mmCIF file with all atom_site columns, C-alpha atoms in Angstrom:
data_model
loop_
_atom_site.group_PDB
_atom_site.id
_atom_site.type_symbol
_atom_site.label_atom_id
_atom_site.label_alt_id
_atom_site.label_comp_id
_atom_site.label_asym_id
_atom_site.label_entity_id
_atom_site.label_seq_id
_atom_site.pdbx_PDB_ins_code
_atom_site.Cartn_x
_atom_site.Cartn_y
_atom_site.Cartn_z
_atom_site.occupancy
_atom_site.B_iso_or_equiv
_atom_site.pdbx_formal_charge
_atom_site.auth_seq_id
_atom_site.auth_comp_id
_atom_site.auth_asym_id
_atom_site.auth_atom_id
_atom_site.pdbx_PDB_model_num
ATOM 1   C CA . MET A 1 1   ? -19.137 53.658  -68.607 1.00 48.00 ? 250 MET A CA 1
ATOM 2   C CA . SER A 1 2   ? -20.181 51.976  -65.398 1.00 51.00 ? 251 SER A CA 1
ATOM 3   C CA . GLY A 1 3   ? -17.984 49.235  -63.847 1.00 52.00 ? 252 GLY A CA 1
ATOM 4   C CA . TYR A 1 4   ? -18.747 45.569  -64.203 1.00 52.00 ? 253 TYR A CA 1
ATOM 5   C CA . ARG A 1 5   ? -21.124 44.231  -61.567 1.00 55.00 ? 254 ARG A CA 1
ATOM 6   C CA . GLU A 1 6   ? -21.374 40.547  -60.837 1.00 52.00 ? 255 GLU A CA 1
ATOM 7   C CA . PRO A 1 7   ? -24.787 39.171  -61.575 1.00 53.00 ? 256 PRO A CA 1
ATOM 8   C CA . ARG A 1 8   ? -27.007 38.862  -58.518 1.00 53.00 ? 257 ARG A CA 1
ATOM 9   C CA . ARG A 1 9   ? -27.422 35.122  -59.064 1.00 50.00 ? 258 ARG A CA 1
ATOM 10  C CA . PHE A 1 10  ? -23.679 34.488  -58.685 1.00 47.00 ? 259 PHE A CA 1
ATOM 11  C CA . ARG A 1 11  ? -23.456 36.720  -55.600 1.00 50.00 ? 260 ARG A CA 1
ATOM 12  C CA . CYS A 1 12  ? -26.131 34.595  -53.889 1.00 48.00 ? 261 CYS A CA 1
ATOM 13  C CA . ILE A 1 13  ? -24.278 31.389  -54.767 1.00 49.00 ? 262 ILE A CA 1
ATOM 14  C CA . HIS A 1 14  ? -21.032 32.748  -53.302 1.00 50.00 ? 263 HIS A CA 1
ATOM 15  C CA . ARG A 1 15  ? -22.845 33.855  -50.140 1.00 51.00 ? 264 ARG A CA 1
ATOM 16  C CA . ARG A 1 16  ? -24.394 30.412  -49.678 1.00 51.00 ? 265 ARG A CA 1
ATOM 17  C CA . HIS A 1 17  ? -20.969 28.782  -50.131 1.00 48.00 ? 266 HIS A CA 1
ATOM 18  C CA . SER A 1 18  ? -19.522 31.113  -47.503 1.00 49.00 ? 267 SER A CA 1
ATOM 19  C CA . GLU A 1 19  ? -22.350 30.341  -45.085 1.00 50.00 ? 268 GLU A CA 1
ATOM 20  C CA . CYS A 1 20  ? -21.847 26.598  -45.603 1.00 48.00 ? 269 CYS A CA 1
ATOM 21  C CA . GLY A 1 21  ? -18.135 26.956  -44.883 1.00 50.00 ? 270 GLY A CA 1
ATOM 22  C CA . LEU A 1 22  ? -18.742 28.757  -41.610 1.00 54.00 ? 271 LEU A CA 1
ATOM 23  C CA . THR A 1 23  ? -21.263 26.110  -40.545 1.00 71.00 ? 272 THR A CA 1
ATOM 24  C CA . LEU A 1 24  ? -18.737 23.338  -41.172 1.00 66.00 ? 273 LEU A CA 1
ATOM 25  C CA . ILE A 1 25  ? -16.077 25.159  -39.162 1.00 69.00 ? 274 ILE A CA 1
ATOM 26  C CA . GLU A 1 26  ? -18.523 25.640  -36.319 1.00 67.00 ? 275 GLU A CA 1
ATOM 27  C CA . LEU A 1 27  ? -19.334 21.923  -36.411 1.00 67.00 ? 276 LEU A CA 1
ATOM 28  C CA . LEU A 1 28  ? -15.658 20.989  -36.236 1.00 68.00 ? 277 LEU A CA 1
ATOM 29  C CA . VAL A 1 29  ? -15.108 23.384  -33.340 1.00 66.00 ? 278 VAL A CA 1
ATOM 30  C CA . SER A 1 30  ? -18.146 21.967  -31.536 1.00 69.00 ? 279 SER A CA 1
ATOM 31  C CA . LEU A 1 31  ? -16.877 18.427  -32.021 1.00 71.00 ? 280 LEU A CA 1
ATOM 32  C CA . ALA A 1 32  ? -13.483 19.422  -30.657 1.00 67.00 ? 281 ALA A CA 1
ATOM 33  C CA . ILE A 1 33  ? -15.087 21.041  -27.598 1.00 72.00 ? 282 ILE A CA 1
ATOM 34  C CA . LEU A 1 34  ? -17.313 17.994  -27.105 1.00 70.00 ? 283 LEU A CA 1
ATOM 35  C CA . THR A 1 35  ? -14.273 15.726  -27.268 1.00 72.00 ? 284 THR A CA 1
ATOM 36  C CA . ILE A 1 36  ? -12.503 17.804  -24.640 1.00 71.00 ? 285 ILE A CA 1
ATOM 37  C CA . LEU A 1 37  ? -15.564 17.842  -22.386 1.00 68.00 ? 286 LEU A CA 1
ATOM 38  C CA . THR A 1 38  ? -16.003 14.096  -22.800 1.00 67.00 ? 287 THR A CA 1
ATOM 39  C CA . SER A 1 39  ? -12.386 13.489  -21.837 1.00 65.00 ? 288 SER A CA 1
ATOM 40  C CA . PHE A 1 40  ? -12.868 15.639  -18.730 1.00 61.00 ? 289 PHE A CA 1
ATOM 41  C CA . ILE A 1 41  ? -16.052 13.760  -17.799 1.00 67.00 ? 290 ILE A CA 1
ATOM 42  C CA . VAL A 1 42  ? -14.447 10.355  -18.343 1.00 59.00 ? 291 VAL A CA 1
ATOM 43  C CA . GLY A 1 43  ? -11.385 11.442  -16.401 1.00 59.00 ? 292 GLY A CA 1
ATOM 44  C CA . GLY A 1 44  ? -13.573 12.708  -13.573 1.00 58.00 ? 293 GLY A CA 1
ATOM 45  C CA . LEU A 1 45  ? -15.542 9.475   -13.462 1.00 59.00 ? 294 LEU A CA 1
ATOM 46  C CA . SER A 1 46  ? -12.332 7.432   -13.423 1.00 58.00 ? 295 SER A CA 1
ATOM 47  C CA . THR A 1 47  ? -10.993 9.542   -10.567 1.00 60.00 ? 296 THR A CA 1
ATOM 48  C CA . ALA A 1 48  ? -14.265 9.179   -8.665  1.00 56.00 ? 297 ALA A CA 1
ATOM 49  C CA . ILE A 1 49  ? -14.270 5.404   -9.187  1.00 57.00 ? 298 ILE A CA 1
ATOM 50  C CA . ARG A 1 50  ? -10.661 5.127   -8.006  1.00 60.00 ? 299 ARG A CA 1
ATOM 51  C CA . ALA A 1 51  ? -11.424 7.287   -4.973  1.00 57.00 ? 300 ALA A CA 1
ATOM 52  C CA . PHE A 1 52  ? -14.493 5.183   -4.155  1.00 52.00 ? 301 PHE A CA 1
ATOM 53  C CA . SER A 1 53  ? -12.495 1.957   -4.509  1.00 53.00 ? 302 SER A CA 1
ATOM 54  C CA . ALA A 1 54  ? -9.703  3.314   -2.315  1.00 53.00 ? 303 ALA A CA 1
ATOM 55  C CA . ASP A 1 55  ? -12.210 4.489   0.295   1.00 57.00 ? 304 ASP A CA 1
ATOM 56  C CA . ARG A 1 56  ? -13.916 1.088   0.270   1.00 56.00 ? 305 ARG A CA 1
ATOM 57  C CA . ARG A 1 57  ? -10.570 -0.701  0.659   1.00 61.00 ? 306 ARG A CA 1
ATOM 58  C CA . ASN A 1 58  ? -9.649  1.559   3.561   1.00 63.00 ? 307 ASN A CA 1
ATOM 59  C CA . SER A 1 59  ? -13.028 0.984   5.220   1.00 68.00 ? 308 SER A CA 1
ATOM 60  C CA . VAL A 1 60  ? -12.787 -2.794  4.805   1.00 66.00 ? 309 VAL A CA 1
ATOM 61  C CA . GLU A 1 61  ? -9.200  -2.789  6.067   1.00 72.00 ? 310 GLU A CA 1
ATOM 62  C CA . ALA A 1 62  ? -10.156 -0.704  9.107   1.00 75.00 ? 311 ALA A CA 1
ATOM 63  C CA . ALA A 1 63  ? -13.088 -3.015  9.874   1.00 73.00 ? 312 ALA A CA 1
ATOM 64  C CA . THR A 1 64  ? -10.867 -6.088  9.493   1.00 75.00 ? 313 THR A CA 1
ATOM 65  C CA . ASN A 1 65  ? -8.198  -4.626  11.781  1.00 78.00 ? 314 ASN A CA 1
ATOM 66  C CA . ALA A 1 66  ? -10.803 -3.668  14.380  1.00 79.00 ? 315 ALA A CA 1
ATOM 67  C CA . ALA A 1 67  ? -12.258 -7.182  14.290  1.00 77.00 ? 316 ALA A CA 1
ATOM 68  C CA . GLY A 1 68  ? -8.782  -8.653  14.682  1.00 80.00 ? 317 GLY A CA 1
ATOM 69  C CA . GLU A 1 69  ? -8.050  -6.492  17.724  1.00 85.00 ? 318 GLU A CA 1
ATOM 70  C CA . SER A 1 70  ? -11.377 -7.384  19.339  1.00 84.00 ? 319 SER A CA 1
ATOM 71  C CA . LEU A 1 71  ? -10.722 -11.054 18.702  1.00 88.00 ? 320 LEU A CA 1
ATOM 72  C CA . ARG A 1 72  ? -7.211  -10.780 20.117  1.00 90.00 ? 321 ARG A CA 1
ATOM 73  C CA . SER A 1 73  ? -8.455  -9.114  23.297  1.00 89.00 ? 322 SER A CA 1
ATOM 74  C CA . LEU A 1 74  ? -11.225 -11.669 23.817  1.00 91.00 ? 323 LEU A CA 1
ATOM 75  C CA . ILE A 1 75  ? -8.997  -14.715 23.309  1.00 94.00 ? 324 ILE A CA 1
ATOM 76  C CA . ALA A 1 76  ? -6.254  -13.286 25.531  1.00 93.00 ? 325 ALA A CA 1
ATOM 77  C CA . SER A 1 77  ? -8.724  -13.194 28.430  1.00 91.00 ? 326 SER A CA 1
ATOM 78  C CA . ALA A 1 78  ? -9.434  -16.966 28.390  1.00 93.00 ? 327 ALA A CA 1
ATOM 79  C CA . MET A 1 79  ? -9.537  -18.480 31.890  1.00 92.00 ? 328 MET A CA 1
ATOM 80  C CA . PRO A 1 80  ? -8.326  -21.924 33.031  1.00 91.00 ? 329 PRO A CA 1
ATOM 81  C CA . VAL A 1 81  ? -11.632 -23.257 34.383  1.00 90.00 ? 330 VAL A CA 1
ATOM 82  C CA . ALA A 1 82  ? -11.748 -26.924 35.374  1.00 87.00 ? 331 ALA A CA 1
ATOM 83  C CA . ASN A 1 83  ? -14.198 -29.157 33.520  1.00 84.00 ? 332 ASN A CA 1
ATOM 84  C CA . ALA A 1 84  ? -16.339 -30.855 36.164  1.00 79.00 ? 333 ALA A CA 1
ATOM 85  C CA . LEU A 1 85  ? -17.603 -33.410 33.628  1.00 80.00 ? 334 LEU A CA 1
ATOM 86  C CA . GLN A 1 86  ? -14.090 -34.427 32.557  1.00 80.00 ? 335 GLN A CA 1
ATOM 87  C CA . PRO A 1 87  ? -11.751 -34.375 35.558  1.00 78.00 ? 336 PRO A CA 1
ATOM 88  C CA . GLY A 1 88  ? -8.216  -33.350 34.720  1.00 75.00 ? 337 GLY A CA 1
ATOM 89  C CA . SER A 1 89  ? -9.185  -31.153 31.762  1.00 80.00 ? 338 SER A CA 1
ATOM 90  C CA . LEU A 1 90  ? -10.300 -27.572 31.207  1.00 86.00 ? 339 LEU A CA 1
ATOM 91  C CA . LEU A 1 91  ? -13.343 -25.959 29.648  1.00 89.00 ? 340 LEU A CA 1
ATOM 92  C CA . PHE A 1 92  ? -11.252 -25.089 26.609  1.00 93.00 ? 341 PHE A CA 1
ATOM 93  C CA . ASP A 1 93  ? -11.795 -26.702 23.205  1.00 94.00 ? 342 ASP A CA 1
ATOM 94  C CA . GLY A 1 94  ? -9.452  -25.510 20.496  1.00 95.00 ? 343 GLY A CA 1
ATOM 95  C CA . GLN A 1 95  ? -9.909  -26.797 16.957  1.00 95.00 ? 344 GLN A CA 1
ATOM 96  C CA . ARG A 1 96  ? -8.804  -25.699 13.506  1.00 94.00 ? 345 ARG A CA 1
ATOM 97  C CA . GLU A 1 97  ? -11.783 -23.437 12.728  1.00 93.00 ? 346 GLU A CA 1
ATOM 98  C CA . GLU A 1 98  ? -13.421 -23.230 16.125  1.00 95.00 ? 347 GLU A CA 1
ATOM 99  C CA . LEU A 1 99  ? -12.437 -22.134 19.605  1.00 95.00 ? 348 LEU A CA 1
ATOM 100 C CA . ARG A 1 100 ? -14.518 -22.394 22.774  1.00 94.00 ? 349 ARG A CA 1
ATOM 101 C CA . PHE A 1 101 ? -13.423 -21.197 26.196  1.00 94.00 ? 350 PHE A CA 1
ATOM 102 C CA . VAL A 1 102 ? -14.422 -19.362 29.361  1.00 92.00 ? 351 VAL A CA 1
ATOM 103 C CA . THR A 1 103 ? -13.687 -15.670 29.800  1.00 90.00 ? 352 THR A CA 1
ATOM 104 C CA . LEU A 1 104 ? -14.297 -13.301 32.692  1.00 82.00 ? 353 LEU A CA 1
ATOM 105 C CA . SER A 1 105 ? -16.782 -10.543 31.881  1.00 73.00 ? 354 SER A CA 1
ATOM 106 C CA . GLU A 1 106 ? -16.487 -7.194  33.654  1.00 59.00 ? 355 GLU A CA 1
ATOM 107 C CA . GLY A 1 107 ? -20.242 -6.669  33.357  1.00 55.00 ? 356 GLY A CA 1
ATOM 108 C CA . ARG A 1 108 ? -20.222 -4.157  30.491  1.00 55.00 ? 357 ARG A CA 1
ATOM 109 C CA . ALA A 1 109 ? -21.497 -5.902  27.357  1.00 54.00 ? 358 ALA A CA 1
ATOM 110 C CA . LEU A 1 110 ? -22.223 -9.148  29.237  1.00 56.00 ? 359 LEU A CA 1
ATOM 111 C CA . ARG A 1 111 ? -23.336 -10.074 32.724  1.00 60.00 ? 360 ARG A CA 1
ATOM 112 C CA . GLY A 1 112 ? -20.407 -10.064 35.091  1.00 62.00 ? 361 GLY A CA 1
ATOM 113 C CA . GLY A 1 113 ? -18.577 -13.267 35.950  1.00 76.00 ? 362 GLY A CA 1
ATOM 114 C CA . PRO A 1 114 ? -17.310 -16.260 33.938  1.00 86.00 ? 363 PRO A CA 1
ATOM 115 C CA . GLN A 1 115 ? -18.903 -16.435 30.481  1.00 88.00 ? 364 GLN A CA 1
ATOM 116 C CA . ASP A 1 116 ? -18.863 -19.369 28.085  1.00 91.00 ? 365 ASP A CA 1
ATOM 117 C CA . VAL A 1 117 ? -18.063 -18.209 24.528  1.00 93.00 ? 366 VAL A CA 1
ATOM 118 C CA . ARG A 1 118 ? -17.326 -19.816 21.179  1.00 94.00 ? 367 ARG A CA 1
ATOM 119 C CA . ILE A 1 119 ? -15.582 -18.386 18.113  1.00 95.00 ? 368 ILE A CA 1
ATOM 120 C CA . ARG A 1 120 ? -16.196 -20.211 14.859  1.00 95.00 ? 369 ARG A CA 1
ATOM 121 C CA . ARG A 1 121 ? -16.556 -19.855 11.104  1.00 94.00 ? 370 ARG A CA 1
ATOM 122 C CA . ARG A 1 122 ? -20.085 -19.986 9.738   1.00 93.00 ? 371 ARG A CA 1
ATOM 123 C CA . ASN A 1 123 ? -20.046 -20.044 5.938   1.00 93.00 ? 372 ASN A CA 1
ATOM 124 C CA . ASP A 1 124 ? -17.966 -16.948 5.066   1.00 93.00 ? 373 ASP A CA 1
ATOM 125 C CA . GLU A 1 125 ? -18.459 -15.241 8.442   1.00 93.00 ? 374 GLU A CA 1
ATOM 126 C CA . LEU A 1 126 ? -16.569 -15.357 11.708  1.00 93.00 ? 375 LEU A CA 1
ATOM 127 C CA . VAL A 1 127 ? -19.043 -15.301 14.587  1.00 94.00 ? 376 VAL A CA 1
ATOM 128 C CA . ILE A 1 128 ? -18.795 -15.046 18.348  1.00 93.00 ? 377 ILE A CA 1
ATOM 129 C CA . GLU A 1 129 ? -21.453 -16.987 20.225  1.00 93.00 ? 378 GLU A CA 1
ATOM 130 C CA . VAL A 1 130 ? -22.124 -16.276 23.884  1.00 90.00 ? 379 VAL A CA 1
ATOM 131 C CA . PHE A 1 131 ? -23.587 -19.073 26.004  1.00 88.00 ? 380 PHE A CA 1
ATOM 132 C CA . GLY A 1 132 ? -23.853 -16.995 29.152  1.00 83.00 ? 381 GLY A CA 1
ATOM 133 C CA . ALA A 1 133 ? -22.781 -17.873 32.673  1.00 79.00 ? 382 ALA A CA 1
ATOM 134 C CA . LEU A 1 134 ? -21.634 -21.411 33.400  1.00 72.00 ? 383 LEU A CA 1
ATOM 135 C CA . ARG A 1 135 ? -24.229 -23.826 34.704  1.00 65.00 ? 384 ARG A CA 1
ATOM 136 C CA . GLU A 1 136 ? -23.784 -25.696 37.910  1.00 54.00 ? 385 GLU A CA 1
ATOM 137 C CA . GLY A 1 137 ? -21.578 -28.696 37.354  1.00 51.00 ? 386 GLY A CA 1
ATOM 138 C CA . GLY A 1 138 ? -19.952 -27.126 34.306  1.00 50.00 ? 387 GLY A CA 1
ATOM 139 C CA . SER A 1 139 ? -22.591 -28.295 31.823  1.00 55.00 ? 388 SER A CA 1
ATOM 140 C CA . ARG A 1 140 ? -23.129 -26.162 28.737  1.00 59.00 ? 389 ARG A CA 1
ATOM 141 C CA . LYS A 1 141 ? -26.254 -24.807 27.033  1.00 74.00 ? 390 LYS A CA 1
ATOM 142 C CA . PRO A 1 142 ? -27.321 -23.333 23.660  1.00 81.00 ? 391 PRO A CA 1
ATOM 143 C CA . PRO A 1 143 ? -25.968 -19.852 22.760  1.00 86.00 ? 392 PRO A CA 1
ATOM 144 C CA . VAL A 1 144 ? -27.940 -16.839 23.946  1.00 87.00 ? 393 VAL A CA 1
ATOM 145 C CA . SER A 1 145 ? -26.453 -14.485 21.350  1.00 88.00 ? 394 SER A CA 1
ATOM 146 C CA . SER A 1 146 ? -24.426 -14.578 18.138  1.00 90.00 ? 395 SER A CA 1
ATOM 147 C CA . THR A 1 147 ? -22.434 -11.698 16.624  1.00 90.00 ? 396 THR A CA 1
ATOM 148 C CA . THR A 1 148 ? -20.690 -11.557 13.242  1.00 90.00 ? 397 THR A CA 1
ATOM 149 C CA . ILE A 1 149 ? -17.372 -9.754  13.588  1.00 89.00 ? 398 ILE A CA 1
ATOM 150 C CA . VAL A 1 150 ? -15.984 -10.211 10.073  1.00 88.00 ? 399 VAL A CA 1
ATOM 151 C CA . ALA A 1 151 ? -17.291 -11.488 6.721   1.00 90.00 ? 400 ALA A CA 1
ATOM 152 C CA . GLY A 1 152 ? -15.785 -12.557 3.403   1.00 91.00 ? 401 GLY A CA 1
ATOM 153 C CA . LEU A 1 153 ? -13.761 -15.455 4.804   1.00 92.00 ? 402 LEU A CA 1
ATOM 154 C CA . ARG A 1 154 ? -12.650 -18.392 2.731   1.00 93.00 ? 403 ARG A CA 1
ATOM 155 C CA . ASP A 1 155 ? -11.422 -20.138 5.846   1.00 92.00 ? 404 ASP A CA 1
ATOM 156 C CA . ILE A 1 156 ? -9.734  -19.478 9.178   1.00 93.00 ? 405 ILE A CA 1
ATOM 157 C CA . ARG A 1 157 ? -7.108  -21.441 11.029  1.00 95.00 ? 406 ARG A CA 1
ATOM 158 C CA . PHE A 1 158 ? -6.368  -21.566 14.749  1.00 96.00 ? 407 PHE A CA 1
ATOM 159 C CA . ARG A 1 159 ? -3.098  -23.082 16.007  1.00 97.00 ? 408 ARG A CA 1
ATOM 160 C CA . TYR A 1 160 ? -1.986  -23.557 19.593  1.00 97.00 ? 409 TYR A CA 1
ATOM 161 C CA . PHE A 1 161 ? 1.419   -23.435 21.274  1.00 96.00 ? 410 PHE A CA 1
ATOM 162 C CA . GLY A 1 162 ? 2.324   -24.686 24.716  1.00 94.00 ? 411 GLY A CA 1
ATOM 163 C CA . VAL A 1 163 ? 2.470   -27.712 26.992  1.00 91.00 ? 412 VAL A CA 1
ATOM 164 C CA . ALA A 1 164 ? -0.850  -29.550 27.055  1.00 83.00 ? 413 ALA A CA 1
ATOM 165 C CA . GLY A 1 165 ? -0.085  -31.816 30.036  1.00 78.00 ? 414 GLY A CA 1
ATOM 166 C CA . SER A 1 166 ? 1.537   -31.351 33.407  1.00 73.00 ? 415 SER A CA 1
ATOM 167 C CA . ASN A 1 167 ? 4.939   -31.507 31.751  1.00 78.00 ? 416 ASN A CA 1
ATOM 168 C CA . GLY A 1 168 ? 6.499   -31.990 28.358  1.00 82.00 ? 417 GLY A CA 1
ATOM 169 C CA . GLU A 1 169 ? 7.777   -29.897 25.488  1.00 88.00 ? 418 GLU A CA 1
ATOM 170 C CA . ALA A 1 170 ? 5.994   -26.806 24.236  1.00 92.00 ? 419 ALA A CA 1
ATOM 171 C CA . ILE A 1 171 ? 5.045   -27.300 20.580  1.00 94.00 ? 420 ILE A CA 1
ATOM 172 C CA . TRP A 1 172 ? 2.590   -25.966 18.003  1.00 96.00 ? 421 TRP A CA 1
ATOM 173 C CA . ARG A 1 173 ? -0.585  -28.038 17.625  1.00 94.00 ? 422 ARG A CA 1
ATOM 174 C CA . ASP A 1 174 ? -3.579  -27.928 15.281  1.00 95.00 ? 423 ASP A CA 1
ATOM 175 C CA . ASP A 1 175 ? -5.967  -28.534 18.188  1.00 95.00 ? 424 ASP A CA 1
ATOM 176 C CA . TRP A 1 176 ? -6.072  -28.175 21.963  1.00 95.00 ? 425 TRP A CA 1
ATOM 177 C CA . ILE A 1 177 ? -8.669  -30.553 23.396  1.00 92.00 ? 426 ILE A CA 1
ATOM 178 C CA . LYS A 1 178 ? -9.046  -32.092 26.871  1.00 88.00 ? 427 LYS A CA 1
ATOM 179 C CA . ALA A 1 179 ? -5.807  -30.468 27.957  1.00 90.00 ? 428 ALA A CA 1
ATOM 180 C CA . ARG A 1 180 ? -4.764  -29.863 31.548  1.00 89.00 ? 429 ARG A CA 1
ATOM 181 C CA . ARG A 1 181 ? -3.471  -26.373 30.799  1.00 91.00 ? 430 ARG A CA 1
ATOM 182 C CA . LEU A 1 182 ? -4.273  -23.424 28.583  1.00 94.00 ? 431 LEU A CA 1
ATOM 183 C CA . PRO A 1 183 ? -1.955  -22.844 25.622  1.00 95.00 ? 432 PRO A CA 1
ATOM 184 C CA . ALA A 1 184 ? 0.630   -20.099 25.922  1.00 94.00 ? 433 ALA A CA 1
ATOM 185 C CA . LEU A 1 185 ? -0.025  -18.759 22.429  1.00 96.00 ? 434 LEU A CA 1
ATOM 186 C CA . ILE A 1 186 ? -2.825  -18.977 19.883  1.00 97.00 ? 435 ILE A CA 1
ATOM 187 C CA . GLU A 1 187 ? -2.194  -18.193 16.232  1.00 96.00 ? 436 GLU A CA 1
ATOM 188 C CA . ILE A 1 188 ? -5.074  -16.944 14.059  1.00 94.00 ? 437 ILE A CA 1
ATOM 189 C CA . GLY A 1 189 ? -4.698  -17.123 10.282  1.00 93.00 ? 438 GLY A CA 1
ATOM 190 C CA . PHE A 1 190 ? -7.354  -15.378 8.175   1.00 91.00 ? 439 PHE A CA 1
ATOM 191 C CA . ASN A 1 191 ? -7.854  -16.410 4.548   1.00 93.00 ? 440 ASN A CA 1
ATOM 192 C CA . PHE A 1 192 ? -10.236 -13.986 2.834   1.00 92.00 ? 441 PHE A CA 1
ATOM 193 C CA . LYS A 1 193 ? -11.917 -14.373 -0.537  1.00 91.00 ? 442 LYS A CA 1
ATOM 194 C CA . GLU A 1 194 ? -10.402 -11.017 -1.511  1.00 88.00 ? 443 GLU A CA 1
ATOM 195 C CA . ALA A 1 195 ? -6.680  -11.733 -1.541  1.00 86.00 ? 444 ALA A CA 1
ATOM 196 C CA . GLU A 1 196 ? -5.734  -8.113  -0.824  1.00 82.00 ? 445 GLU A CA 1
ATOM 197 C CA . ARG A 1 197 ? -7.326  -8.437  2.626   1.00 84.00 ? 446 ARG A CA 1
ATOM 198 C CA . ASN A 1 198 ? -5.002  -11.249 3.640   1.00 87.00 ? 447 ASN A CA 1
ATOM 199 C CA . GLY A 1 199 ? -2.128  -10.463 5.951   1.00 85.00 ? 448 GLY A CA 1
ATOM 200 C CA . PRO A 1 200 ? 0.228   -12.168 8.378   1.00 89.00 ? 449 PRO A CA 1
ATOM 201 C CA . ALA A 1 201 ? -1.210  -14.431 11.045  1.00 90.00 ? 450 ALA A CA 1
ATOM 202 C CA . VAL A 1 202 ? -2.143  -12.884 14.394  1.00 90.00 ? 451 VAL A CA 1
ATOM 203 C CA . VAL A 1 203 ? -0.491  -14.382 17.486  1.00 94.00 ? 452 VAL A CA 1
ATOM 204 C CA . VAL A 1 204 ? -2.233  -13.962 20.844  1.00 95.00 ? 453 VAL A CA 1
ATOM 205 C CA . ALA A 1 205 ? -0.525  -14.471 24.210  1.00 95.00 ? 454 ALA A CA 1
ATOM 206 C CA . LEU A 1 206 ? -2.982  -15.682 26.843  1.00 94.00 ? 455 LEU A CA 1
ATOM 207 C CA . ARG A 1 207 ? -2.851  -13.669 30.058  1.00 89.00 ? 456 ARG A CA 1
ATOM 208 C CA . ASN A 1 208 ? -4.002  -16.615 32.199  1.00 83.00 ? 457 ASN A CA 1
ATOM 209 C CA . GLU A 1 209 ? -1.793  -19.301 30.693  1.00 71.00 ? 458 GLU A CA 1
ATOM 210 C CA . GLY A 1 210 ? -1.500  -22.532 32.608  1.00 61.00 ? 459 GLY A CA 1
ATOM 211 C CA . ALA A 1 211 ? -3.669  -24.730 34.802  1.00 59.00 ? 460 ALA A CA 1
ATOM 212 C CA . PRO A 1 212 ? -6.358  -23.750 37.330  1.00 65.00 ? 461 PRO A CA 1
ATOM 213 C CA . GLY A 1 213 ? -4.823  -21.987 40.303  1.00 56.00 ? 462 GLY A CA 1
ATOM 214 C CA . GLY A 1 214 ? -1.837  -20.836 38.240  1.00 54.00 ? 463 GLY A CA 1
ATOM 215 C CA . SER A 1 215 ? 0.107   -24.086 38.630  1.00 51.00 ? 464 SER A CA 1
#
């Protein structure tokens, strides 16, 4: 007597159930792999974004520091030039957000000799305006060039330390106008819109401090 054989119809049903089970397992495995890949992609994007942000911060910080050093060097070279239109005072106007003075150019970026320059805030930018060589009689003229050295400012503050007259006590002032002498120190405080760019104030010592002739 031959052994019992399962009807063909039931064998097909069992095979289809087995195939369905394998397909479900494959789907679960695929979902797990997709989840892992997604986590890697998201992690990679996050790392790339952080690296980009850090690189941008470093670039902005480097640009800000370079601008600060250029500004420090320019201000330190201010010269005590007498104002022919206002006897007893210098061609130096120091205000809270603006500074105008005469500097000596070595003939590299500018024509050699005394140059009339102004540093001021224009909207959110700090600009340096060059008025060129002084006119006869000390009169001033419109700027011949304007250069933005830093952007993103909320405001800027200049302060001045020294003796404004022929004698007296050296103190900090918010302006330095119609003075007989150059200030000894100038403080520059930057206030950027991005708070992380803010740092301590920069203090500049003028190399040609004093009155014309070094008195």
